[in-house]
Short mmCIF file of C-alpha atoms in Angstrom, two decimals:
data_model
loop_
_atom_site.label_atom_id
_atom_site.label_comp_id
_atom_site.label_asym_id
_atom_site.label_seq_id
_atom_site.Cartn_x
_atom_site.Cartn_y
_atom_site.Cartn_z
CA MET A 1 11.59 -12.97 -8.14
CA ASN A 2 11.27 -13.80 -11.82
CA ARG A 3 7.53 -13.19 -12.19
CA PRO A 4 4.95 -10.81 -10.75
CA VAL A 5 3.36 -11.71 -7.45
CA PRO A 6 0.01 -13.42 -8.10
CA PRO A 7 -3.06 -11.52 -6.97
CA LEU A 8 -4.26 -14.59 -5.07
CA ARG A 9 -2.29 -17.17 -3.17
CA PRO A 10 -1.05 -19.89 -5.52
CA ASP A 11 -3.07 -22.69 -3.87
CA GLY A 12 -6.21 -20.94 -5.19
CA HIS A 13 -8.46 -22.97 -2.92
CA GLY A 14 -8.56 -21.02 0.32
CA ALA A 15 -6.52 -23.64 2.17
CA PRO A 16 -5.75 -22.66 5.79
CA PRO A 17 -2.47 -20.77 6.10
CA PRO A 18 0.47 -22.39 7.89
CA GLY A 19 -0.09 -21.97 11.61
CA GLY A 20 -3.88 -22.02 11.36
CA LEU A 21 -6.47 -19.26 11.33
CA ASP A 22 -5.72 -17.57 14.66
CA ASP A 23 -4.67 -14.28 13.09
CA VAL A 24 -6.94 -14.26 10.03
CA ARG A 25 -9.76 -11.72 10.05
CA LEU A 26 -10.05 -9.87 6.76
CA LEU A 27 -9.44 -13.09 4.83
CA ALA A 28 -11.52 -15.38 7.04
CA ASP A 29 -14.28 -15.81 4.44
CA TRP A 30 -11.74 -16.76 1.79
CA TYR A 31 -10.16 -19.44 3.94
CA ALA A 32 -13.58 -20.70 5.07
CA THR A 33 -15.11 -21.07 1.59
CA GLY A 34 -12.32 -20.88 -0.97
CA ARG A 35 -14.30 -18.44 -3.12
CA PRO A 36 -14.85 -14.69 -3.31
CA ALA A 37 -17.71 -13.58 -1.08
CA THR A 38 -20.92 -12.49 -2.80
CA LEU A 39 -23.21 -10.06 -1.04
CA ALA A 40 -25.33 -12.98 0.16
CA ASP A 41 -22.22 -14.72 1.55
CA HIS A 42 -21.12 -11.51 3.23
CA LEU A 43 -24.47 -10.77 4.85
CA GLU A 44 -24.85 -14.34 6.05
CA ARG A 45 -21.49 -14.17 7.84
CA HIS A 46 -21.41 -10.56 9.02
CA GLY A 47 -24.95 -9.22 8.81
CA PRO A 48 -25.68 -5.73 7.45
CA PRO A 49 -23.42 -2.79 8.32
CA PRO A 50 -24.35 -1.54 11.81
CA VAL A 51 -25.46 1.84 10.44
CA THR A 52 -28.00 0.11 8.20
CA ALA A 53 -29.20 -2.17 10.98
CA ALA A 54 -29.83 0.91 13.12
CA GLY A 55 -32.21 2.29 10.51
CA GLY A 56 -29.79 4.80 9.08
CA GLY A 57 -28.78 6.40 12.36
CA PRO A 58 -25.38 6.27 14.05
CA PRO A 59 -24.02 2.94 15.30
CA SER A 60 -24.82 2.03 18.91
CA VAL A 61 -21.22 2.81 19.83
CA PRO A 62 -20.00 5.98 18.09
CA LEU A 63 -17.74 4.79 15.34
CA VAL A 64 -15.00 7.37 15.74
CA GLU A 65 -14.68 6.57 19.45
CA ALA A 66 -14.55 2.84 18.71
CA VAL A 67 -11.88 3.31 16.05
CA GLU A 68 -9.84 5.47 18.40
CA ALA A 69 -10.09 2.93 21.22
CA ALA A 70 -9.10 0.16 18.80
CA GLY A 71 -5.95 2.05 17.80
CA LEU A 72 -6.54 1.54 14.08
CA THR A 73 -4.01 3.25 11.85
CA GLY A 74 -3.97 3.59 8.07
CA ARG A 75 -2.77 0.53 6.17
CA GLY A 76 -1.83 2.42 3.03
CA GLY A 77 1.72 3.16 4.17
CA ALA A 78 1.71 6.31 6.30
CA GLY A 79 0.19 4.69 9.40
CA PHE A 80 -1.79 7.80 10.39
CA PRO A 81 -4.40 7.31 13.18
CA THR A 82 -7.73 6.66 11.45
CA ALA A 83 -9.85 8.27 14.15
CA ARG A 84 -7.98 11.56 13.73
CA LYS A 85 -8.71 11.56 9.99
CA LEU A 86 -12.39 10.86 10.64
CA ARG A 87 -12.64 13.69 13.17
CA ALA A 88 -10.85 16.14 10.91
CA VAL A 89 -13.45 15.63 8.17
CA ALA A 90 -16.48 15.27 10.44
CA GLY A 91 -15.75 18.62 12.05
CA ARG A 92 -16.34 20.60 8.84
CA ARG A 93 -19.56 22.42 8.07
CA ARG A 94 -20.16 21.23 4.51
CA ARG A 95 -21.40 17.80 3.46
CA ALA A 96 -18.40 15.48 3.17
CA VAL A 97 -17.16 12.97 0.59
CA VAL A 98 -15.41 9.62 1.11
CA VAL A 99 -12.78 8.27 -1.33
CA VAL A 100 -11.71 4.63 -1.22
CA ASN A 101 -8.08 4.43 -2.33
CA ALA A 102 -7.73 1.03 -4.00
CA MET A 103 -5.17 2.16 -6.58
CA GLU A 104 -2.29 0.13 -5.10
CA SER A 105 0.35 1.82 -7.22
CA GLU A 106 3.20 0.12 -5.35
CA PRO A 107 4.35 -2.41 -8.00
CA ALA A 108 5.36 -5.10 -5.49
CA SER A 109 2.05 -5.01 -3.59
CA ARG A 110 -1.05 -7.12 -4.26
CA LYS A 111 -2.85 -6.81 -0.92
CA ASP A 112 -5.64 -4.42 -1.90
CA GLN A 113 -6.18 -6.22 -5.19
CA PHE A 114 -6.47 -9.51 -3.28
CA LEU A 115 -8.78 -8.07 -0.61
CA LEU A 116 -11.14 -6.55 -3.16
CA ALA A 117 -11.17 -9.80 -5.11
CA VAL A 118 -12.23 -11.98 -2.17
CA ALA A 119 -14.03 -9.61 0.25
CA PRO A 120 -15.24 -6.51 -1.62
CA HIS A 121 -18.26 -5.95 0.62
CA LEU A 122 -16.11 -5.72 3.73
CA VAL A 123 -14.32 -2.76 2.15
CA LEU A 124 -17.59 -1.20 0.96
CA ASP A 125 -19.17 -1.64 4.40
CA GLY A 126 -16.24 0.27 5.88
CA ALA A 127 -16.66 3.04 3.33
CA VAL A 128 -20.38 3.34 4.06
CA LEU A 129 -19.75 3.40 7.82
CA ALA A 130 -17.04 6.04 7.37
CA ALA A 131 -19.48 8.09 5.30
CA SER A 132 -22.02 7.93 8.12
CA ALA A 133 -19.38 8.98 10.66
CA VAL A 134 -18.21 12.05 8.71
CA GLY A 135 -21.57 13.09 7.26
CA ALA A 136 -20.87 12.12 3.64
CA ASP A 137 -23.47 11.36 1.00
CA THR A 138 -21.10 10.01 -1.70
CA VAL A 139 -18.38 7.35 -1.77
CA HIS A 140 -15.93 7.26 -4.70
CA VAL A 141 -14.08 3.96 -5.20
CA CYS A 142 -10.83 4.58 -7.10
CA LEU A 143 -9.39 1.64 -9.03
CA PRO A 144 -6.50 1.35 -11.53
CA ARG A 145 -7.52 1.68 -15.16
CA ASP A 146 -5.22 -1.10 -16.35
CA ARG A 147 -7.07 -3.77 -14.34
CA PRO A 148 -10.41 -3.94 -16.18
CA ALA A 149 -11.39 -7.26 -14.60
CA GLN A 150 -11.03 -5.72 -11.14
CA TYR A 151 -13.24 -2.81 -12.19
CA ARG A 152 -15.89 -5.17 -13.55
CA ARG A 153 -15.93 -7.13 -10.28
CA MET A 154 -16.32 -3.94 -8.27
CA ASP A 155 -19.08 -2.70 -10.55
CA ALA A 156 -20.89 -6.01 -10.03
CA ALA A 157 -20.50 -5.74 -6.24
CA LEU A 158 -21.91 -2.21 -6.28
CA ASP A 159 -24.81 -3.42 -8.41
CA GLU A 160 -25.54 -6.16 -5.86
CA ARG A 161 -25.76 -3.56 -3.12
CA ARG A 162 -27.98 -1.24 -5.19
CA ARG A 163 -30.42 -4.03 -5.99
CA ALA A 164 -30.52 -4.96 -2.29
CA ARG A 165 -31.02 -1.28 -1.37
CA LEU A 166 -28.40 -1.79 1.28
CA ASP A 167 -26.79 1.66 1.41
CA ARG A 168 -28.10 5.16 1.99
CA VAL A 169 -25.16 6.82 0.32
CA ARG A 170 -24.18 6.90 -3.34
CA LEU A 171 -21.30 4.58 -4.28
CA LEU A 172 -19.45 5.21 -7.54
CA ALA A 173 -16.53 3.30 -9.10
CA HIS A 174 -13.85 5.07 -11.14
CA ALA A 175 -10.97 3.78 -13.28
CA LEU A 176 -7.93 6.06 -12.91
CA PRO A 177 -4.54 6.20 -14.64
CA HIS A 178 -2.21 3.75 -12.92
CA ALA A 179 1.03 5.60 -12.24
CA TYR A 180 3.20 5.33 -9.13
CA VAL A 181 2.12 8.69 -7.68
CA SER A 182 -1.49 8.55 -8.90
CA SER A 183 -2.49 6.82 -5.66
CA GLU A 184 -1.40 9.82 -3.58
CA SER A 185 -4.50 11.26 -1.90
CA THR A 186 -4.36 14.71 -3.51
CA ALA A 187 -3.78 13.08 -6.91
CA LEU A 188 -7.02 11.11 -6.52
CA VAL A 189 -8.93 14.24 -5.55
CA HIS A 190 -7.42 16.23 -8.41
CA TRP A 191 -8.50 13.57 -10.91
CA LEU A 192 -12.02 13.35 -9.46
CA ASN A 193 -12.21 17.12 -9.87
CA GLY A 194 -11.37 16.84 -13.58
CA GLY A 195 -7.59 17.24 -13.60
CA PRO A 196 -4.71 14.81 -14.15
CA ALA A 197 -3.88 12.32 -11.39
CA ARG A 198 -0.92 14.31 -10.07
CA PRO A 199 -0.18 15.17 -6.42
CA GLN A 200 -1.07 18.71 -5.39
CA GLY A 201 1.14 20.34 -2.80
CA GLY A 202 0.20 23.07 -0.33
CA PRO A 203 -2.98 24.04 1.51
CA PRO A 204 -5.87 23.65 1.70
CA GLY A 205 -5.81 19.90 2.26
CA ASN A 206 -8.38 17.33 1.24
CA ARG A 207 -10.00 17.39 4.66
CA GLU A 208 -10.90 21.03 4.19
CA ARG A 209 -11.49 21.24 0.44
CA GLY A 210 -11.30 18.08 -1.62
CA VAL A 211 -13.72 16.57 -4.13
CA ASP A 212 -16.11 19.29 -5.38
CA ARG A 213 -14.43 21.60 -2.85
CA ARG A 214 -16.06 19.58 -0.05
CA PRO A 215 -14.36 18.04 3.01
CA THR A 216 -12.98 14.71 1.84
CA LEU A 217 -11.84 11.58 3.65
CA VAL A 218 -9.39 9.50 1.59
CA SER A 219 -8.78 6.07 3.08
CA ASN A 220 -7.02 2.92 1.94
CA ALA A 221 -9.18 -0.12 1.12
CA GLU A 222 -7.66 -2.33 3.81
CA THR A 223 -8.12 0.33 6.47
CA LEU A 224 -11.84 0.56 5.69
CA ALA A 225 -12.21 -3.23 5.89
CA HIS A 226 -10.72 -3.17 9.41
CA LEU A 227 -13.08 -0.33 10.28
CA ALA A 228 -16.06 -2.45 9.21
CA LEU A 229 -15.01 -5.22 11.58
CA ILE A 230 -14.35 -2.84 14.48
CA ALA A 231 -17.85 -1.43 14.06
CA ARG A 232 -19.27 -4.94 14.43
CA HIS A 233 -17.01 -6.49 17.06
CA GLY A 234 -15.64 -3.54 19.01
CA PRO A 235 -12.20 -2.21 19.89
CA GLY A 236 -11.49 -4.88 22.50
CA TRP A 237 -11.86 -7.62 19.90
CA PHE A 238 -9.56 -5.75 17.50
CA ARG A 239 -6.87 -5.42 20.19
CA ARG A 240 -6.76 -9.15 20.92
CA LEU A 241 -4.17 -9.46 18.17
CA GLY A 242 -1.09 -7.37 17.53
CA THR A 243 0.86 -5.38 20.09
CA GLY A 244 -0.31 -2.87 22.67
CA ASP A 245 1.08 0.04 20.68
CA GLU A 246 0.14 -1.33 17.25
CA PRO A 247 -2.90 -3.59 17.55
CA GLY A 248 -4.71 -5.65 14.95
CA THR A 249 -3.66 -7.50 11.83
CA LEU A 250 -2.34 -6.33 8.49
CA LEU A 251 -2.07 -7.71 4.99
CA VAL A 252 1.43 -8.34 3.67
CA THR A 253 2.54 -9.22 0.15
CA VAL A 254 5.47 -11.62 0.44
CA ALA A 255 7.47 -11.98 -2.76
CA GLY A 256 10.87 -12.77 -4.15
CA ALA A 257 12.90 -15.89 -3.32
CA VAL A 258 10.18 -17.73 -1.38
CA ALA A 259 8.41 -20.95 -2.30
CA ASP A 260 4.83 -19.69 -2.05
CA PRO A 261 4.64 -15.93 -2.75
CA GLY A 262 1.35 -14.15 -2.20
CA VAL A 263 -0.75 -12.15 0.23
CA LEU A 264 -0.78 -13.06 3.92
CA GLU A 265 -2.68 -11.69 6.90
CA ALA A 266 -0.65 -11.49 10.09
CA ALA A 267 -0.83 -9.93 13.51
CA SER A 268 1.19 -6.78 13.98
CA GLY A 269 4.44 -7.75 15.68
CA THR A 270 4.94 -10.96 13.70
CA PRO A 271 8.69 -11.41 13.02
CA LEU A 272 9.76 -10.97 9.41
CA ALA A 273 11.23 -14.47 9.40
CA THR A 274 7.84 -15.92 10.38
CA LEU A 275 6.20 -14.17 7.43
CA LEU A 276 8.80 -15.65 5.08
CA GLY A 277 8.14 -19.06 6.62
CA ARG A 278 4.40 -18.71 6.04
CA ALA A 279 5.19 -17.99 2.39
CA GLY A 280 6.87 -21.38 2.08
CA GLY A 281 10.29 -20.22 3.26
CA PRO A 282 13.28 -19.05 1.23
CA THR A 283 14.12 -21.00 -1.90
CA GLU A 284 17.82 -20.15 -1.52
CA PRO A 285 20.00 -18.39 1.05
CA LEU A 286 18.92 -14.79 1.53
CA GLY A 287 21.14 -11.74 1.56
CA ALA A 288 18.49 -9.12 2.35
CA VAL A 289 14.82 -8.24 2.24
CA LEU A 290 13.16 -5.15 0.84
CA LEU A 291 10.53 -3.98 3.32
CA GLY A 292 7.76 -1.58 2.35
CA GLY A 293 8.04 -1.72 -1.43
CA PHE A 294 9.96 0.30 -4.01
CA ALA A 295 10.01 3.30 -1.65
CA GLY A 296 10.95 1.10 1.29
CA THR A 297 14.07 0.00 3.11
CA TRP A 298 16.65 -2.71 2.57
CA LEU A 299 17.34 -4.87 5.63
CA ARG A 300 20.16 -7.39 5.87
CA ALA A 301 19.25 -11.02 6.59
CA GLU A 302 20.47 -10.70 10.18
CA HIS A 303 17.51 -8.41 10.91
CA LEU A 304 14.83 -10.97 9.98
CA HIS A 305 14.06 -11.57 13.66
CA THR A 306 12.64 -8.03 13.86
CA PRO A 307 8.89 -7.80 14.60
CA LEU A 308 6.73 -6.10 11.98
CA THR A 309 5.90 -2.94 13.91
CA ARG A 310 6.84 0.67 13.41
CA ARG A 311 8.33 0.79 16.89
CA ASP A 312 10.65 -2.20 16.36
CA LEU A 313 11.64 -1.25 12.82
CA ALA A 314 12.31 2.45 13.54
CA PRO A 315 15.86 1.88 14.93
CA LEU A 316 16.67 0.24 11.58
CA GLY A 317 15.31 3.21 9.65
CA ALA A 318 12.45 1.08 8.37
CA ALA A 319 8.65 0.83 8.62
CA PRO A 320 5.97 -1.61 7.39
CA GLY A 321 5.09 0.86 4.63
CA ALA A 322 2.75 -0.59 2.02
CA GLY A 323 2.95 -4.07 3.54
CA VAL A 324 5.54 -5.55 1.18
CA LEU A 325 8.31 -8.02 1.98
CA VAL A 326 10.57 -9.01 -0.93
CA ALA A 327 13.21 -11.67 -0.27
CA LEU A 328 16.46 -11.12 -2.18
CA PRO A 329 18.90 -14.06 -2.41
CA ARG A 330 22.63 -13.73 -1.88
CA SER A 331 23.13 -14.70 -5.52
CA ALA A 332 21.59 -11.38 -6.65
CA CYS A 333 23.32 -8.01 -6.83
CA ALA A 334 21.42 -5.70 -4.51
CA LEU A 335 23.02 -2.60 -6.02
CA THR A 336 21.85 -3.54 -9.53
CA GLU A 337 18.34 -4.24 -8.24
CA THR A 338 18.28 -0.88 -6.42
CA ALA A 339 19.48 0.98 -9.51
CA ARG A 340 16.59 -0.46 -11.52
CA LEU A 341 14.05 0.50 -8.83
CA LEU A 342 15.44 4.03 -8.66
CA GLY A 343 15.27 4.33 -12.44
CA TYR A 344 11.59 3.40 -12.28
CA LEU A 345 10.86 5.87 -9.47
CA ALA A 346 12.60 8.65 -11.40
CA ALA A 347 10.58 7.87 -14.53
CA GLN A 348 7.32 7.78 -12.53
CA SER A 349 7.61 11.22 -10.95
CA ALA A 350 5.06 13.93 -11.73
CA ARG A 351 7.92 16.20 -12.88
CA GLN A 352 6.38 19.25 -11.28
CA CYS A 353 9.01 20.16 -8.67
CA GLY A 354 12.79 20.28 -8.50
CA PRO A 355 13.41 17.06 -6.54
CA CYS A 356 11.41 15.05 -9.07
CA ARG A 357 12.56 16.81 -12.26
CA LEU A 358 16.23 17.01 -11.35
CA GLY A 359 17.06 15.20 -8.12
CA LEU A 360 15.53 11.78 -8.77
CA PRO A 361 17.08 11.34 -12.24
CA ALA A 362 20.47 12.42 -10.90
CA VAL A 363 20.34 9.93 -8.01
CA ALA A 364 19.16 7.16 -10.33
CA GLU A 365 21.96 7.92 -12.82
CA ASP A 366 24.60 7.91 -10.10
CA PHE A 367 23.32 4.64 -8.67
CA THR A 368 23.33 3.04 -12.11
CA ALA A 369 26.94 4.16 -12.57
CA LEU A 370 27.81 2.57 -9.22
CA ALA A 371 26.04 -0.69 -10.09
CA THR A 372 27.55 -1.00 -13.57
CA GLY A 373 31.11 -0.06 -12.67
CA ARG A 374 31.16 3.40 -14.27
CA ALA A 375 31.82 5.25 -11.01
CA ASP A 376 34.23 8.17 -10.78
CA GLN A 377 36.27 9.07 -7.70
CA VAL A 378 33.67 11.38 -6.17
CA LEU A 379 30.56 9.38 -7.06
CA LEU A 380 29.84 8.04 -3.56
CA SER A 381 30.08 11.41 -1.84
CA ARG A 382 28.03 13.02 -4.62
CA LEU A 383 25.40 10.29 -4.41
CA ARG A 384 25.04 10.65 -0.65
CA HIS A 385 24.80 14.42 -0.98
CA ARG A 386 22.14 14.26 -3.67
CA THR A 387 20.16 11.65 -1.77
CA ALA A 388 20.16 13.82 1.36
CA LEU A 389 18.69 16.74 -0.63
CA LEU A 390 15.54 14.85 -1.70
CA PRO A 391 13.41 14.50 1.48
CA ASP A 392 10.91 17.16 2.57
CA ARG A 393 11.31 19.25 -0.58
CA GLY A 394 8.74 17.88 -3.01
CA ALA A 395 5.06 18.52 -3.61
CA CYS A 396 4.47 14.97 -2.33
CA ARG A 397 6.48 12.27 -0.56
CA HIS A 398 7.66 10.55 -3.72
CA PRO A 399 11.23 11.92 -3.50
CA ASP A 400 11.36 10.93 0.19
CA GLY A 401 10.68 7.31 -0.66
CA ALA A 402 13.36 7.22 -3.33
CA ALA A 403 15.85 8.75 -0.90
CA ARG A 404 14.95 6.13 1.71
CA LEU A 405 15.54 3.31 -0.78
CA ALA A 406 18.87 4.71 -2.00
CA GLY A 407 20.17 5.55 1.47
CA SER A 408 19.26 2.16 2.91
CA ALA A 409 21.03 0.39 0.03
CA LEU A 410 24.22 2.37 0.56
CA ASP A 411 24.16 1.48 4.26
CA ALA A 412 23.00 -2.14 4.07
CA PHE A 413 25.33 -3.07 1.22
CA ALA A 414 28.37 -0.98 2.16
CA GLU A 415 30.72 -3.88 1.48
CA ASP A 416 29.24 -4.35 -2.00
CA VAL A 417 29.53 -0.61 -2.63
CA GLY A 418 33.24 -0.76 -1.79
CA HIS A 419 33.75 -3.72 -4.12
CA HIS A 420 31.95 -2.03 -7.01
CA LEU A 421 33.97 1.15 -6.52
CA ALA A 422 37.31 -0.67 -6.30
CA HIS A 423 36.85 -3.53 -8.76
CA GLY A 424 33.81 -2.80 -10.90
CA PRO A 425 30.54 -4.72 -10.94
CA CYS A 426 30.33 -8.08 -9.21
CA PRO A 427 29.51 -11.23 -11.26
CA ALA A 428 25.92 -11.16 -9.88
CA ALA A 429 25.35 -7.77 -11.53
CA ARG A 430 25.24 -9.52 -14.93
CA ARG A 431 22.57 -12.03 -13.90
CA PRO A 432 18.88 -11.60 -14.79
CA PRO A 433 16.96 -9.22 -12.51
CA ARG A 434 15.08 -10.70 -9.56
CA ILE A 435 12.56 -7.92 -8.84
CA PRO A 436 10.09 -7.16 -11.65
CA VAL A 437 9.89 -3.50 -12.63
CA PRO A 438 6.85 -2.50 -14.72
CA PRO A 439 7.01 -0.03 -17.61
CA ALA A 440 6.73 3.58 -16.51
CA THR A 441 3.50 5.46 -17.26
CA PRO A 442 4.26 8.88 -18.81
CA PRO A 443 2.73 11.87 -16.95
CA GLU A 444 1.00 13.05 -20.14
CA THR A 445 -1.29 9.99 -19.89
CA TRP A 446 -2.42 10.64 -16.30
CA ARG A 447 -5.89 11.92 -17.24
#
């Protein structure tokens, strides 16, 4: 991949995806019209949010029960059951707050950026419905500071809703520092409370004491868009696509060595190879794919038949993660690519706990030595030992993701590791990088 993934699909006209529209829900308006949906477009297609149509009272079917029956899980990466998050906040005594996490700090992902560009009111409907379900009077929409055009579009969408007097809660947009860990839920809350956008470890959690010390629901933008559709169409409709254990659709950013990179919507359980095919197919023979983003898992090409579900990917040590699928050709050096990703993850840590201050740089340095042919006799054993020390020790899950990436590379590319250790770097290690890595954002700027 020699250039960043475009925020919209390259056709730019909303042409139907390969295979038709059978599994398109969140992006249906885009494919139907070829333009971002205004509030008038949105209301014409979907009608007002059910809570508004009911005169400000609860939806005819209690939302939390509908979401639970639908089996909706978070689309931000963790896959936590959405109904459980709603109940945890709704059960508190104080007035709650809702935070829309649209930061999308995973560098390889464009799904939330795409969704907010073409269907912002679907996300905002979901946020308003979630606010009604948990008893919130304020919704904070968190966007990255370095995408001013995205912020202006969101501000315009919020203005449309205010002029239409559509919502009975306050909706506010915020532009936050765009660092890798600034999208972590406690980092968002800490920034909204006046601090830097750094993760905060330890109790109490956001659900007990978040923004303004009030119970706070933090939810990914895509998750809220699904919630808005479930509220309108019901859990049975949502379950018509996907698998029994993991129903519904999800947005996936397909990038790398494919002819038509971009954002796709697909039913859960779609094989990885099918997703690559819908992105135009590989442009050259593939050696592996990176699933889940920079903190994801490398999978060899022989695993491309695997369905995109947590259940099917678990035996491979993988998960859908942030909904990213990067195709790496055989002509690239996977160890060199991994070393660059680890260097970025080390530079993007909050530097407030041992695994981030010491462990991540050490792992990144060892992996760079392996990739560039500067390995000593004990490097591999030292690298595996250091990688094993990272998980479950940090103030957030940032070290866990880096450990997952490093460990999967050592396993998936064991033959390459042996060659680099015995003979030095392969010829592919000297070729231009295939996965773009953005500049790191220093922690001192996260305010």
